[in-house]
Amino acid sequence: MKTIVVTGGSRGIGLAIAQKFWDESYEVFCLSRFEHPSKENWKYVKCDIRDKKQVEEFAKHLHSKQKKVDTIINNAGIAGSNSLDVDSGDELWYDIIATNLHGPYHVCKALLPLLAHGGSIINITSVLAHTGVPDQTAYCAAKHGLMGFTKALAKNLAEKKITVNAIAPGWVETEMSQKRMDELQLSKSDLCEMVPLKRFINGEEIAQMAYYLAGPNSRGITGQSFVIDGGFLS
Ligand SMILES: NC(=O)c1ccc[n+]([C@@H]2O[C@H](COP(=O)([O-])OP(=O)(O)OC[C@H]3O[C@@H](n4cnc5c(N)ncnc54)[C@H](OP(=O)(O)O)[C@@H]3O)[C@@H](O)[C@H]2O)c1
């Protein structure tokens, strides 16, 4: 049985990814900050990816069970508005960078010794890994950083035939996007008007791409970003 580790598999895009791989008979480990009920071959582990020690403890646990990891999905992330011309303090900047950039680094570093030869790392970035939005300074910095990490790590791990790619979603209906819509005081239909295909992306569409990138037919693809945004960036 193949094994996948998904960060932030408790809801939203991560949950859709966990579901897809579980349906495809993977053993799934989901890391998130809070407890969630586990089921057969789908385990939730309370692990805050901002904390290197907690991630290392998780890696030790897998090692003690003699598990190999086939796929890592760095999905957990947070967002928030932090314009520099508004006196908003520094806390959000550090928290977004810690979660969205340091988190994937901690996970890749700790799990690398367990990653199977020919395995895959998939980083969930955003369209904001490719463009800027005025009040999303930390989020854009972290996601652009995660894209840079993806490209460098792809070359770093190529010798082990491990592929490293990014999926960059546009609007997906989740708690995160709902919070953003509330902030912007815009509805889903307002936002769809700004998307050429006039719709949001489903978590399942992201999961399908992740499954392809983890599978045997994508072994020649590494260091790339797959933008799934209904044409927003085009
Ligand atoms: N939704 C969109 O429109 C959209 C667009 C582009 C990119 N994305 C990206 O897609 C990813 C998933 O977003 P989403 O919309 O599904 O978000 P979401 O619904 O808010 O879910 C975020 C997930 O991350 C986990 N998480 C947050 N902080 C964590 C931490 N420190 N350690 C471990 N887990 C943590 C949460 O679990 P707990 O709360 O249990 O910790 C939750 O499972 C993010 O990286 C986001 O930036 C989303």
PDB file of C-alpha atoms and ligand atoms in Angstrom:
ATOM      1  CA  MET A   1       0.000   0.000   0.000  1.00  0.00           C
ATOM      2  CA  LYS A   2       1.345   3.451  -0.909  1.00  0.00           C
ATOM      3  CA  THR A   3       1.539   6.195   1.697  1.00  0.00           C
ATOM      4  CA  ILE A   4       0.780   9.895   1.408  1.00  0.00           C
ATOM      5  CA  VAL A   5       1.240  12.713   3.914  1.00  0.00           C
ATOM      6  CA  VAL A   6      -1.090  15.683   3.411  1.00  0.00           C
ATOM      7  CA  THR A   7      -0.703  18.782   5.531  1.00  0.00           C
ATOM      8  CA  GLY A   8      -3.997  20.493   6.332  1.00  0.00           C
ATOM      9  CA  GLY A   9      -6.157  17.538   5.353  1.00  0.00           C
ATOM     10  CA  SER A  10      -8.927  18.438   7.786  1.00  0.00           C
ATOM     11  CA  ARG A  11     -11.005  20.562   5.419  1.00  0.00           C
ATOM     12  CA  GLY A  12     -11.051  22.397   2.094  1.00  0.00           C
ATOM     13  CA  ILE A  13      -8.550  21.467  -0.612  1.00  0.00           C
ATOM     14  CA  GLY A  14      -6.511  19.197   1.678  1.00  0.00           C
ATOM     15  CA  LEU A  15      -9.582  17.162   2.568  1.00  0.00           C
ATOM     16  CA  ALA A  16     -10.419  16.691  -1.136  1.00  0.00           C
ATOM     17  CA  ILE A  17      -6.835  15.535  -1.776  1.00  0.00           C
ATOM     18  CA  ALA A  18      -6.874  13.133   1.195  1.00  0.00           C
ATOM     19  CA  GLN A  19     -10.210  11.721   0.011  1.00  0.00           C
ATOM     20  CA  LYS A  20      -8.936  11.152  -3.549  1.00  0.00           C
ATOM     21  CA  PHE A  21      -5.788   9.295  -2.461  1.00  0.00           C
ATOM     22  CA  TRP A  22      -7.727   7.268   0.135  1.00  0.00           C
ATOM     23  CA  ASP A  23     -10.250   6.303  -2.592  1.00  0.00           C
ATOM     24  CA  GLU A  24      -7.232   5.172  -4.632  1.00  0.00           C
ATOM     25  CA  SER A  25      -6.161   2.876  -1.763  1.00  0.00           C
ATOM     26  CA  TYR A  26      -3.321   4.960  -0.326  1.00  0.00           C
ATOM     27  CA  GLU A  27      -2.675   5.022   3.391  1.00  0.00           C
ATOM     28  CA  VAL A  28      -3.245   8.674   4.276  1.00  0.00           C
ATOM     29  CA  PHE A  29      -1.679  10.727   7.085  1.00  0.00           C
ATOM     30  CA  CYS A  30      -3.115  14.212   7.551  1.00  0.00           C
ATOM     31  CA  LEU A  31      -1.335  16.791   9.690  1.00  0.00           C
ATOM     32  CA  SER A  32      -3.259  19.670  11.235  1.00  0.00           C
ATOM     33  CA  ARG A  33      -3.215  21.786  14.361  1.00  0.00           C
ATOM     34  CA  PHE A  34      -6.316  20.271  15.937  1.00  0.00           C
ATOM     35  CA  GLU A  35      -7.536  16.737  16.697  1.00  0.00           C
ATOM     36  CA  HIS A  36      -9.782  15.085  14.110  1.00  0.00           C
ATOM     37  CA  PRO A  37     -11.215  11.557  14.141  1.00  0.00           C
ATOM     38  CA  SER A  38      -9.157   8.983  12.215  1.00  0.00           C
ATOM     39  CA  LYS A  39     -10.447   5.965  10.331  1.00  0.00           C
ATOM     40  CA  GLU A  40      -8.931   2.841   8.788  1.00  0.00           C
ATOM     41  CA  ASN A  41      -5.866   3.868   6.743  1.00  0.00           C
ATOM     42  CA  TRP A  42      -6.760   7.559   7.109  1.00  0.00           C
ATOM     43  CA  LYS A  43      -5.078   8.975  10.174  1.00  0.00           C
ATOM     44  CA  TYR A  44      -5.156  12.490  11.537  1.00  0.00           C
ATOM     45  CA  VAL A  45      -2.094  13.601  13.439  1.00  0.00           C
ATOM     46  CA  LYS A  46      -2.111  16.710  15.608  1.00  0.00           C
ATOM     47  CA  CYS A  47       0.989  18.468  14.292  1.00  0.00           C
ATOM     48  CA  ASP A  48       1.560  22.173  13.858  1.00  0.00           C
ATOM     49  CA  ILE A  49       3.835  22.455  10.816  1.00  0.00           C
ATOM     50  CA  ARG A  50       5.185  25.799  12.066  1.00  0.00           C
ATOM     51  CA  ASP A  51       6.947  23.839  14.820  1.00  0.00           C
ATOM     52  CA  LYS A  52       9.978  21.916  13.499  1.00  0.00           C
ATOM     53  CA  LYS A  53      10.043  19.659  16.598  1.00  0.00           C
ATOM     54  CA  GLN A  54       6.428  18.525  16.148  1.00  0.00           C
ATOM     55  CA  VAL A  55       7.115  17.677  12.496  1.00  0.00           C
ATOM     56  CA  GLU A  56      10.283  15.767  13.488  1.00  0.00           C
ATOM     57  CA  GLU A  57       8.264  13.827  16.105  1.00  0.00           C
ATOM     58  CA  PHE A  58       5.816  12.818  13.380  1.00  0.00           C
ATOM     59  CA  ALA A  59       8.694  11.686  11.129  1.00  0.00           C
ATOM     60  CA  LYS A  60      10.128   9.658  14.049  1.00  0.00           C
ATOM     61  CA  HIS A  61       6.742   8.031  14.558  1.00  0.00           C
ATOM     62  CA  LEU A  62       6.566   6.998  10.872  1.00  0.00           C
ATOM     63  CA  HIS A  63      10.158   5.743  11.035  1.00  0.00           C
ATOM     64  CA  SER A  64       9.346   3.626  14.139  1.00  0.00           C
ATOM     65  CA  LYS A  65       6.498   2.026  12.149  1.00  0.00           C
ATOM     66  CA  GLN A  66       8.966   1.410   9.273  1.00  0.00           C
ATOM     67  CA  LYS A  67       6.831   3.466   6.910  1.00  0.00           C
ATOM     68  CA  LYS A  68       8.090   4.800   3.605  1.00  0.00           C
ATOM     69  CA  VAL A  69       6.357   7.884   2.201  1.00  0.00           C
ATOM     70  CA  ASP A  70       5.496   7.928  -1.502  1.00  0.00           C
ATOM     71  CA  THR A  71       3.947  11.390  -1.724  1.00  0.00           C
ATOM     72  CA  ILE A  72       4.044  14.565   0.344  1.00  0.00           C
ATOM     73  CA  ILE A  73       1.426  17.234  -0.262  1.00  0.00           C
ATOM     74  CA  ASN A  74       2.287  20.559   1.341  1.00  0.00           C
ATOM     75  CA  ASN A  75      -1.204  22.022   1.395  1.00  0.00           C
ATOM     76  CA  ALA A  76      -1.727  23.617   4.833  1.00  0.00           C
ATOM     77  CA  GLY A  77      -1.815  27.359   4.628  1.00  0.00           C
ATOM     78  CA  ILE A  78      -3.269  30.515   6.077  1.00  0.00           C
ATOM     79  CA  ALA A  79      -4.021  33.890   4.518  1.00  0.00           C
ATOM     80  CA  GLY A  80      -4.651  37.386   5.788  1.00  0.00           C
ATOM     81  CA  SER A  81      -4.540  41.004   4.863  1.00  0.00           C
ATOM     82  CA  ASN A  82      -1.398  42.927   5.841  1.00  0.00           C
ATOM     83  CA  SER A  83      -0.875  46.088   3.818  1.00  0.00           C
ATOM     84  CA  LEU A  84       2.306  47.821   4.906  1.00  0.00           C
ATOM     85  CA  ASP A  85       0.697  51.258   4.752  1.00  0.00           C
ATOM     86  CA  VAL A  86      -1.836  50.233   7.399  1.00  0.00           C
ATOM     87  CA  ASP A  87      -0.525  49.904  10.947  1.00  0.00           C
ATOM     88  CA  SER A  88      -1.416  46.246  11.413  1.00  0.00           C
ATOM     89  CA  GLY A  89       1.532  44.954  13.456  1.00  0.00           C
ATOM     90  CA  ASP A  90       3.972  42.200  12.474  1.00  0.00           C
ATOM     91  CA  GLU A  91       2.304  39.110  13.884  1.00  0.00           C
ATOM     92  CA  LEU A  92       0.375  38.130  10.765  1.00  0.00           C
ATOM     93  CA  TRP A  93       3.452  38.479   8.540  1.00  0.00           C
ATOM     94  CA  TYR A  94       5.439  36.065  10.708  1.00  0.00           C
ATOM     95  CA  ASP A  95       2.546  33.632  11.071  1.00  0.00           C
ATOM     96  CA  ILE A  96       1.862  33.451   7.322  1.00  0.00           C
ATOM     97  CA  ILE A  97       5.550  32.963   6.498  1.00  0.00           C
ATOM     98  CA  ALA A  98       5.890  30.364   9.293  1.00  0.00           C
ATOM     99  CA  THR A  99       2.888  28.365   8.082  1.00  0.00           C
ATOM    100  CA  ASN A 100       3.079  28.727   4.299  1.00  0.00           C
ATOM    101  CA  LEU A 101       6.860  28.673   3.809  1.00  0.00           C
ATOM    102  CA  HIS A 102       8.647  27.340   6.890  1.00  0.00           C
ATOM    103  CA  GLY A 103       5.960  24.636   7.250  1.00  0.00           C
ATOM    104  CA  PRO A 104       6.672  22.979   3.871  1.00  0.00           C
ATOM    105  CA  TYR A 105      10.423  23.261   4.560  1.00  0.00           C
ATOM    106  CA  HIS A 106      10.032  21.505   7.949  1.00  0.00           C
ATOM    107  CA  VAL A 107       7.916  18.758   6.384  1.00  0.00           C
ATOM    108  CA  CYS A 108      10.227  18.139   3.404  1.00  0.00           C
ATOM    109  CA  LYS A 109      13.349  18.173   5.576  1.00  0.00           C
ATOM    110  CA  ALA A 110      11.992  15.803   8.224  1.00  0.00           C
ATOM    111  CA  LEU A 111      10.324  13.369   5.825  1.00  0.00           C
ATOM    112  CA  LEU A 112      13.023  13.296   3.157  1.00  0.00           C
ATOM    113  CA  PRO A 113      14.828  10.269   4.679  1.00  0.00           C
ATOM    114  CA  LEU A 114      11.521   8.368   4.507  1.00  0.00           C
ATOM    115  CA  LEU A 115      10.615   9.456   0.993  1.00  0.00           C
ATOM    116  CA  ALA A 116      10.686   6.572  -1.463  1.00  0.00           C
ATOM    117  CA  HIS A 117      13.067   6.648  -4.440  1.00  0.00           C
ATOM    118  CA  GLY A 118      10.871   7.939  -7.272  1.00  0.00           C
ATOM    119  CA  GLY A 119       8.428   9.642  -4.872  1.00  0.00           C
ATOM    120  CA  SER A 120       6.712  13.006  -5.283  1.00  0.00           C
ATOM    121  CA  ILE A 121       6.393  16.281  -3.443  1.00  0.00           C
ATOM    122  CA  ILE A 122       3.499  18.528  -4.418  1.00  0.00           C
ATOM    123  CA  ASN A 123       3.282  22.040  -3.037  1.00  0.00           C
ATOM    124  CA  ILE A 124      -0.076  23.814  -3.097  1.00  0.00           C
ATOM    125  CA  THR A 125       0.804  27.391  -3.919  1.00  0.00           C
ATOM    126  CA  SER A 126      -1.715  29.845  -5.431  1.00  0.00           C
ATOM    127  CA  VAL A 127      -2.176  32.175  -8.359  1.00  0.00           C
ATOM    128  CA  LEU A 128      -0.551  34.553  -5.861  1.00  0.00           C
ATOM    129  CA  ALA A 129       2.703  32.626  -6.391  1.00  0.00           C
ATOM    130  CA  HIS A 130       2.682  34.264  -9.823  1.00  0.00           C
ATOM    131  CA  THR A 131       1.221  37.727  -9.272  1.00  0.00           C
ATOM    132  CA  GLY A 132       0.791  40.287  -6.497  1.00  0.00           C
ATOM    133  CA  VAL A 133      -2.271  41.615  -4.664  1.00  0.00           C
ATOM    134  CA  PRO A 134      -1.800  44.877  -2.731  1.00  0.00           C
ATOM    135  CA  ASP A 135      -2.914  43.793   0.746  1.00  0.00           C
ATOM    136  CA  GLN A 136      -1.557  40.206   0.585  1.00  0.00           C
ATOM    137  CA  THR A 137       2.121  41.007   1.110  1.00  0.00           C
ATOM    138  CA  ALA A 138       3.015  38.064   3.340  1.00  0.00           C
ATOM    139  CA  TYR A 139       0.830  35.576   1.478  1.00  0.00           C
ATOM    140  CA  CYS A 140       2.329  36.575  -1.911  1.00  0.00           C
ATOM    141  CA  ALA A 141       5.852  36.502  -0.468  1.00  0.00           C
ATOM    142  CA  ALA A 142       5.306  33.057   1.040  1.00  0.00           C
ATOM    143  CA  LYS A 143       3.689  31.592  -2.077  1.00  0.00           C
ATOM    144  CA  HIS A 144       6.349  33.047  -4.423  1.00  0.00           C
ATOM    145  CA  GLY A 145       8.903  31.640  -1.962  1.00  0.00           C
ATOM    146  CA  LEU A 146       7.251  28.232  -2.045  1.00  0.00           C
ATOM    147  CA  MET A 147       7.456  28.281  -5.839  1.00  0.00           C
ATOM    148  CA  GLY A 148      11.178  29.079  -5.633  1.00  0.00           C
ATOM    149  CA  PHE A 149      11.594  26.263  -3.106  1.00  0.00           C
ATOM    150  CA  THR A 150       9.743  23.943  -5.527  1.00  0.00           C
ATOM    151  CA  LYS A 151      12.111  24.738  -8.399  1.00  0.00           C
ATOM    152  CA  ALA A 152      15.286  24.417  -6.327  1.00  0.00           C
ATOM    153  CA  LEU A 153      14.178  21.246  -4.538  1.00  0.00           C
ATOM    154  CA  ALA A 154      13.208  19.683  -7.878  1.00  0.00           C
ATOM    155  CA  LYS A 155      16.827  20.007  -8.989  1.00  0.00           C
ATOM    156  CA  ASN A 156      18.136  19.020  -5.549  1.00  0.00           C
ATOM    157  CA  LEU A 157      16.192  15.735  -5.522  1.00  0.00           C
ATOM    158  CA  ALA A 158      16.318  14.857  -9.218  1.00  0.00           C
ATOM    159  CA  GLU A 159      19.107  12.344  -8.674  1.00  0.00           C
ATOM    160  CA  LYS A 160      16.766  10.346  -6.397  1.00  0.00           C
ATOM    161  CA  LYS A 161      14.103  10.517  -9.128  1.00  0.00           C
ATOM    162  CA  ILE A 162      11.881  12.425  -6.689  1.00  0.00           C
ATOM    163  CA  THR A 163       9.710  14.970  -8.498  1.00  0.00           C
ATOM    164  CA  VAL A 164       8.720  18.296  -6.932  1.00  0.00           C
ATOM    165  CA  ASN A 165       5.905  20.326  -8.454  1.00  0.00           C
ATOM    166  CA  ALA A 166       3.421  23.008  -7.499  1.00  0.00           C
ATOM    167  CA  ILE A 167      -0.300  23.345  -8.074  1.00  0.00           C
ATOM    168  CA  ALA A 168      -1.433  26.967  -8.105  1.00  0.00           C
ATOM    169  CA  PRO A 169      -5.182  27.230  -7.558  1.00  0.00           C
ATOM    170  CA  GLY A 170      -7.365  30.211  -8.272  1.00  0.00           C
ATOM    171  CA  TRP A 171     -10.602  30.590  -6.307  1.00  0.00           C
ATOM    172  CA  VAL A 172     -11.719  27.389  -4.578  1.00  0.00           C
ATOM    173  CA  GLU A 173     -14.743  27.472  -2.260  1.00  0.00           C
ATOM    174  CA  THR A 174     -13.342  26.797   1.229  1.00  0.00           C
ATOM    175  CA  GLU A 175     -13.215  28.467   4.646  1.00  0.00           C
ATOM    176  CA  MET A 176     -10.180  30.433   3.468  1.00  0.00           C
ATOM    177  CA  SER A 177     -11.859  31.859   0.368  1.00  0.00           C
ATOM    178  CA  GLN A 178     -15.076  32.555   2.313  1.00  0.00           C
ATOM    179  CA  LYS A 179     -13.070  34.642   4.797  1.00  0.00           C
ATOM    180  CA  ARG A 180     -11.498  36.553   1.908  1.00  0.00           C
ATOM    181  CA  MET A 181     -14.890  37.166   0.265  1.00  0.00           C
ATOM    182  CA  ASP A 182     -16.146  38.550   3.595  1.00  0.00           C
ATOM    183  CA  GLU A 183     -13.075  40.832   3.824  1.00  0.00           C
ATOM    184  CA  LEU A 184     -13.591  42.112   0.277  1.00  0.00           C
ATOM    185  CA  GLN A 185     -17.368  42.263   0.721  1.00  0.00           C
ATOM    186  CA  LEU A 186     -17.731  40.431  -2.579  1.00  0.00           C
ATOM    187  CA  SER A 187     -19.942  37.462  -3.367  1.00  0.00           C
ATOM    188  CA  LYS A 188     -18.969  34.303  -5.182  1.00  0.00           C
ATOM    189  CA  SER A 189     -20.819  35.508  -8.294  1.00  0.00           C
ATOM    190  CA  ASP A 190     -18.958  38.871  -8.170  1.00  0.00           C
ATOM    191  CA  LEU A 191     -15.662  36.961  -8.174  1.00  0.00           C
ATOM    192  CA  CYS A 192     -16.763  34.562 -10.917  1.00  0.00           C
ATOM    193  CA  GLU A 193     -17.228  37.607 -13.150  1.00  0.00           C
ATOM    194  CA  MET A 194     -13.446  38.194 -12.909  1.00  0.00           C
ATOM    195  CA  VAL A 195     -12.653  34.614 -14.015  1.00  0.00           C
ATOM    196  CA  PRO A 196     -12.761  33.890 -17.770  1.00  0.00           C
ATOM    197  CA  LEU A 197     -14.470  30.510 -17.213  1.00  0.00           C
ATOM    198  CA  LYS A 198     -16.908  32.248 -14.806  1.00  0.00           C
ATOM    199  CA  ARG A 199     -16.593  29.693 -12.050  1.00  0.00           C
ATOM    200  CA  PHE A 200     -14.670  28.563  -8.993  1.00  0.00           C
ATOM    201  CA  ILE A 201     -12.412  25.495  -9.079  1.00  0.00           C
ATOM    202  CA  ASN A 202     -13.462  22.400  -7.071  1.00  0.00           C
ATOM    203  CA  GLY A 203     -11.159  20.805  -4.521  1.00  0.00           C
ATOM    204  CA  GLU A 204     -11.615  17.554  -6.491  1.00  0.00           C
ATOM    205  CA  GLU A 205     -10.029  19.167  -9.574  1.00  0.00           C
ATOM    206  CA  ILE A 206      -6.954  20.043  -7.521  1.00  0.00           C
ATOM    207  CA  ALA A 207      -6.943  16.515  -6.107  1.00  0.00           C
ATOM    208  CA  GLN A 208      -7.064  14.984  -9.615  1.00  0.00           C
ATOM    209  CA  MET A 209      -4.006  17.012 -10.653  1.00  0.00           C
ATOM    210  CA  ALA A 210      -2.190  16.019  -7.451  1.00  0.00           C
ATOM    211  CA  TYR A 211      -2.979  12.369  -8.126  1.00  0.00           C
ATOM    212  CA  TYR A 212      -1.617  12.692 -11.668  1.00  0.00           C
ATOM    213  CA  LEU A 213       1.565  14.379 -10.399  1.00  0.00           C
ATOM    214  CA  ALA A 214       2.046  11.581  -7.846  1.00  0.00           C
ATOM    215  CA  GLY A 215       1.461   8.862 -10.425  1.00  0.00           C
ATOM    216  CA  PRO A 216       3.527   6.890 -12.933  1.00  0.00           C
ATOM    217  CA  ASN A 217       2.622   8.995 -15.997  1.00  0.00           C
ATOM    218  CA  SER A 218       4.169  12.207 -14.684  1.00  0.00           C
ATOM    219  CA  ARG A 219       7.686  10.995 -13.834  1.00  0.00           C
ATOM    220  CA  GLY A 220       9.208  13.330 -16.422  1.00  0.00           C
ATOM    221  CA  ILE A 221       7.667  16.454 -14.875  1.00  0.00           C
ATOM    222  CA  THR A 222       9.505  18.331 -12.141  1.00  0.00           C
ATOM    223  CA  GLY A 223       9.993  21.907 -10.961  1.00  0.00           C
ATOM    224  CA  GLN A 224       6.761  23.056 -12.604  1.00  0.00           C
ATOM    225  CA  SER A 225       3.697  25.022 -11.568  1.00  0.00           C
ATOM    226  CA  PHE A 226       0.250  23.888 -12.695  1.00  0.00           C
ATOM    227  CA  VAL A 227      -2.120  26.824 -12.556  1.00  0.00           C
ATOM    228  CA  ILE A 228      -5.777  25.786 -12.171  1.00  0.00           C
ATOM    229  CA  ASP A 229      -7.681  29.059 -12.075  1.00  0.00           C
ATOM    230  CA  GLY A 230     -10.353  29.142 -14.772  1.00  0.00           C
ATOM    231  CA  GLY A 231      -8.103  31.354 -16.893  1.00  0.00           C
ATOM    232  CA  PHE A 232      -7.675  34.131 -14.294  1.00  0.00           C
ATOM    233  CA  LEU A 233      -3.930  34.566 -14.895  1.00  0.00           C
ATOM    234  CA  SER A 234      -4.091  34.075 -18.662  1.00  0.00           C
TER     235      SER A 234
HETATM  236  N1  LIG B   1      -9.280  28.354  -1.231  1.00  0.00           N
HETATM  237  C1  LIG B   1      -8.699  29.022  -2.186  1.00  0.00           C
HETATM  238  O1  LIG B   1      -9.369  29.776  -2.951  1.00  0.00           O
HETATM  239  C2  LIG B   1      -7.216  28.885  -2.415  1.00  0.00           C
HETATM  240  C3  LIG B   1      -6.669  29.495  -3.548  1.00  0.00           C
HETATM  241  C4  LIG B   1      -5.311  29.368  -3.788  1.00  0.00           C
HETATM  242  C5  LIG B   1      -4.514  28.661  -2.927  1.00  0.00           C
HETATM  243  N2  LIG B   1      -5.059  28.081  -1.830  1.00  0.00           N
HETATM  244  C6  LIG B   1      -4.134  27.336  -0.961  1.00  0.00           C
HETATM  245  O2  LIG B   1      -4.621  26.016  -0.779  1.00  0.00           O
HETATM  246  C7  LIG B   1      -4.249  25.519   0.508  1.00  0.00           C
HETATM  247  C8  LIG B   1      -5.495  25.017   1.233  1.00  0.00           C
HETATM  248  O3  LIG B   1      -6.377  26.121   1.362  1.00  0.00           O
HETATM  249  P1  LIG B   1      -7.907  25.950   1.802  1.00  0.00           P
HETATM  250  O4  LIG B   1      -8.650  26.985   1.080  1.00  0.00           O
HETATM  251  O5  LIG B   1      -8.313  24.523   1.730  1.00  0.00           O
HETATM  252  O6  LIG B   1      -7.765  26.430   3.331  1.00  0.00           O
HETATM  253  P2  LIG B   1      -8.625  26.104   4.631  1.00  0.00           P
HETATM  254  O7  LIG B   1      -9.975  25.616   4.264  1.00  0.00           O
HETATM  255  O8  LIG B   1      -8.488  27.273   5.520  1.00  0.00           O
HETATM  256  O9  LIG B   1      -7.806  24.862   5.256  1.00  0.00           O
HETATM  257  C9  LIG B   1      -6.496  25.053   5.718  1.00  0.00           C
HETATM  258  C10 LIG B   1      -5.952  23.752   6.276  1.00  0.00           C
HETATM  259  O10 LIG B   1      -4.637  24.005   6.768  1.00  0.00           O
HETATM  260  C11 LIG B   1      -4.529  23.487   8.111  1.00  0.00           C
HETATM  261  N3  LIG B   1      -3.550  24.273   8.841  1.00  0.00           N
HETATM  262  C12 LIG B   1      -3.504  25.631   8.987  1.00  0.00           C
HETATM  263  N4  LIG B   1      -2.439  25.987   9.724  1.00  0.00           N
HETATM  264  C13 LIG B   1      -1.772  24.836  10.028  1.00  0.00           C
HETATM  265  C14 LIG B   1      -0.588  24.539  10.757  1.00  0.00           C
HETATM  266  N5  LIG B   1       0.147  25.512  11.334  1.00  0.00           N
HETATM  267  N6  LIG B   1      -0.202  23.250  10.875  1.00  0.00           N
HETATM  268  C15 LIG B   1      -0.930  22.261  10.316  1.00  0.00           C
HETATM  269  N7  LIG B   1      -2.052  22.474   9.604  1.00  0.00           N
HETATM  270  C16 LIG B   1      -2.470  23.746   9.475  1.00  0.00           C
HETATM  271  C17 LIG B   1      -5.961  23.589   8.641  1.00  0.00           C
HETATM  272  O11 LIG B   1      -6.189  22.639   9.659  1.00  0.00           O
HETATM  273  P3  LIG B   1      -6.344  23.018  11.219  1.00  0.00           P
HETATM  274  O12 LIG B   1      -7.150  24.281  11.273  1.00  0.00           O
HETATM  275  O13 LIG B   1      -7.011  21.797  11.783  1.00  0.00           O
HETATM  276  O14 LIG B   1      -4.930  23.181  11.670  1.00  0.00           O
HETATM  277  C18 LIG B   1      -6.778  23.201   7.422  1.00  0.00           C
HETATM  278  O15 LIG B   1      -6.845  21.790   7.288  1.00  0.00           O
HETATM  279  C19 LIG B   1      -3.542  26.683   1.209  1.00  0.00           C
HETATM  280  O16 LIG B   1      -2.143  26.536   1.096  1.00  0.00           O
HETATM  281  C20 LIG B   1      -4.011  27.899   0.441  1.00  0.00           C
HETATM  282  O17 LIG B   1      -3.074  28.951   0.506  1.00  0.00           O
HETATM  283  C21 LIG B   1      -6.383  28.171  -1.548  1.00  0.00           C
END
